[in-house]
Amino acid sequence: MDSKLREFVASAAARPSDRARRTNFVRRIEDLTKDALGSDAQILVYGSCFTDTGESNADMDATIYVPMTSRRARSRSSPLGQRKQMLRAVVSRCRQSGLEAFESRHGSGTATIQEAISVHLESQTFRSYPAVSCILTCQRLMPLYSSHLIRAVLRRLL
């Protein structure tokens, strides 16, 4: 039983190529986020993909952290309105760059960003599926709203 369980874990675990693809994808999203929101915006990844306990095809969990500035503080919209506006700007920028990007329909303040792979057969799409996917939220005031993000920030600093 022990060997079967180890085989299963090994087959489902992320491979180095999966980790590299996720890292590159997060960098791409962060670059697009900086273009949309400013150079001080950051992407903080957390969850099972961050801790290397996620499966090879698991979605990444990440949040956009945009520090408070005096210009942002003078905005007339509410903090929730600002976060949604920032998230929409990032979704729009991701779409412009060719990524699949859409906001949650449930109003939860999340967006899904995906990079898809299409298999073509004689100029017709045979199949399209997400190669990597990220569930994205936005924080305006503090990046440390959960223990996952605390670990993410500490890992960046160390």
C-alpha positions as CSV (number, residue, x, y, z in Angstrom):
1,M,0.0,0.0,0.0
2,D,2.8,2.4,0.9
3,S,4.5,2.0,-2.5
4,K,1.2,2.5,-4.4
5,L,0.5,5.7,-2.4
6,R,4.0,7.0,-3.2
7,E,3.5,6.2,-6.9
8,F,0.2,8.1,-6.9
9,V,1.7,11.1,-5.2
10,A,4.7,11.1,-7.7
11,S,2.4,10.9,-10.7
12,A,0.1,13.8,-9.5
13,A,2.8,16.1,-8.2
14,A,4.0,19.1,-10.1
15,R,7.1,18.5,-12.3
16,P,9.9,21.1,-12.7
17,S,8.5,22.0,-16.1
18,D,5.1,22.7,-14.4
19,R,6.8,25.0,-11.9
20,A,8.7,26.8,-14.6
21,R,5.6,27.3,-16.7
22,R,3.8,28.7,-13.6
23,T,6.7,31.0,-12.7
24,N,6.8,32.4,-16.2
25,F,3.0,32.9,-16.2
26,V,3.0,34.8,-13.0
27,R,5.8,37.0,-14.2
28,R,3.8,37.7,-17.3
29,I,0.7,38.6,-15.3
30,E,2.8,40.8,-13.0
31,D,4.3,42.7,-16.0
32,L,0.8,43.2,-17.4
33,T,-0.4,44.3,-13.9
34,K,2.4,46.8,-13.6
35,D,1.5,48.2,-17.1
36,A,-2.1,48.6,-16.0
37,L,-1.8,49.8,-12.4
38,G,1.7,51.2,-12.0
39,S,5.2,49.9,-11.2
40,D,4.5,49.5,-7.5
41,A,1.8,46.8,-8.1
42,Q,2.9,43.2,-7.1
43,I,1.5,39.7,-7.6
44,L,1.7,37.6,-4.5
45,V,1.1,33.9,-5.1
46,Y,-0.1,31.6,-2.3
47,G,-1.7,28.2,-1.8
48,S,-0.8,24.7,-2.9
49,C,1.1,25.7,-6.1
50,F,3.2,28.1,-4.0
51,T,4.1,25.5,-1.4
52,D,4.7,22.8,-4.1
53,T,1.9,20.6,-2.7
54,G,-0.5,21.2,-5.6
55,E,-1.1,18.8,-8.4
56,S,0.6,19.4,-11.8
57,N,-2.7,20.8,-13.3
58,A,-3.8,22.8,-10.2
59,D,-4.9,26.5,-10.5
60,M,-2.6,29.1,-8.9
61,D,-4.0,31.4,-6.3
62,A,-2.7,35.0,-6.4
63,T,-3.6,38.4,-5.3
64,I,-2.7,41.8,-6.7
65,Y,-1.3,44.1,-4.0
66,V,-1.3,47.8,-4.8
67,P,0.1,50.0,-2.0
68,M,-1.8,53.0,-0.8
69,T,-0.5,56.3,-2.2
70,S,-1.9,59.8,-1.6
71,R,-3.2,59.8,-5.2
72,R,-5.0,56.6,-4.7
73,A,-6.3,57.8,-1.3
74,R,-7.9,60.8,-2.9
75,S,-9.9,58.7,-5.3
76,R,-13.6,59.2,-4.9
77,S,-14.6,55.6,-5.3
78,S,-14.9,53.2,-2.3
79,P,-12.1,50.8,-1.5
80,L,-14.2,47.9,-3.0
81,G,-14.9,50.0,-6.1
82,Q,-11.2,50.7,-6.5
83,R,-10.3,47.0,-6.2
84,K,-12.9,46.0,-8.8
85,Q,-11.7,48.8,-11.1
86,M,-8.0,47.7,-10.7
87,L,-9.0,44.1,-11.3
88,R,-10.9,45.1,-14.5
89,A,-7.9,47.0,-15.7
90,V,-5.7,43.9,-15.3
91,V,-8.3,41.7,-17.0
92,S,-8.4,44.1,-19.9
93,R,-4.7,44.2,-20.2
94,C,-4.4,40.4,-20.1
95,R,-7.0,40.0,-22.8
96,Q,-5.2,42.6,-25.0
97,S,-2.0,40.4,-24.7
98,G,-3.8,37.3,-25.9
99,L,-4.6,35.6,-22.5
100,E,-8.1,34.4,-21.7
101,A,-9.3,36.6,-18.8
102,F,-12.7,37.0,-17.2
103,E,-14.1,38.2,-14.0
104,S,-16.2,36.0,-11.7
105,R,-19.9,36.2,-12.4
106,H,-20.7,36.0,-8.7
107,G,-19.3,39.4,-7.9
108,S,-16.7,38.0,-5.5
109,G,-14.0,40.3,-6.7
110,T,-12.0,37.5,-8.4
111,A,-10.8,37.0,-12.0
112,T,-9.5,33.9,-13.8
113,I,-6.5,34.4,-16.1
114,Q,-5.6,31.5,-18.4
115,E,-3.1,30.7,-21.1
116,A,-4.7,28.2,-23.5
117,I,-3.1,25.7,-25.8
118,S,-5.0,24.9,-29.0
119,V,-4.3,21.8,-31.2
120,H,-5.1,22.6,-34.8
121,L,-6.0,20.2,-37.6
122,E,-6.1,21.5,-41.1
123,S,-6.7,25.2,-40.1
124,Q,-9.5,24.2,-37.7
125,T,-9.2,24.2,-33.9
126,F,-9.3,20.6,-32.9
127,R,-9.1,21.2,-29.1
128,S,-8.3,24.1,-26.8
129,Y,-7.5,23.7,-23.1
130,P,-5.9,25.8,-20.4
131,A,-2.2,25.2,-20.0
132,V,-2.0,27.3,-16.9
133,S,-4.6,29.1,-14.9
134,C,-4.6,31.7,-12.1
135,I,-7.4,32.8,-9.8
136,L,-6.7,36.5,-9.1
137,T,-8.0,38.8,-6.4
138,C,-7.0,42.4,-5.6
139,Q,-5.9,44.0,-2.3
140,R,-5.6,47.8,-2.0
141,L,-4.6,48.4,1.6
142,M,-2.7,45.4,3.0
143,P,-1.1,42.4,1.4
144,L,-1.1,40.4,4.6
145,Y,-4.7,39.4,5.0
146,S,-4.0,35.6,5.4
147,S,-1.3,33.3,6.6
148,H,-0.7,32.2,3.0
149,L,0.1,35.7,2.0
150,I,2.3,36.3,5.0
151,R,4.4,33.3,4.0
152,A,4.5,34.5,0.4
153,V,5.8,37.9,1.5
154,L,8.3,36.3,3.9
155,R,9.5,34.0,1.2
156,R,10.1,37.0,-1.1
157,L,12.1,38.8,1.5
158,L,14.3,35.9,2.5
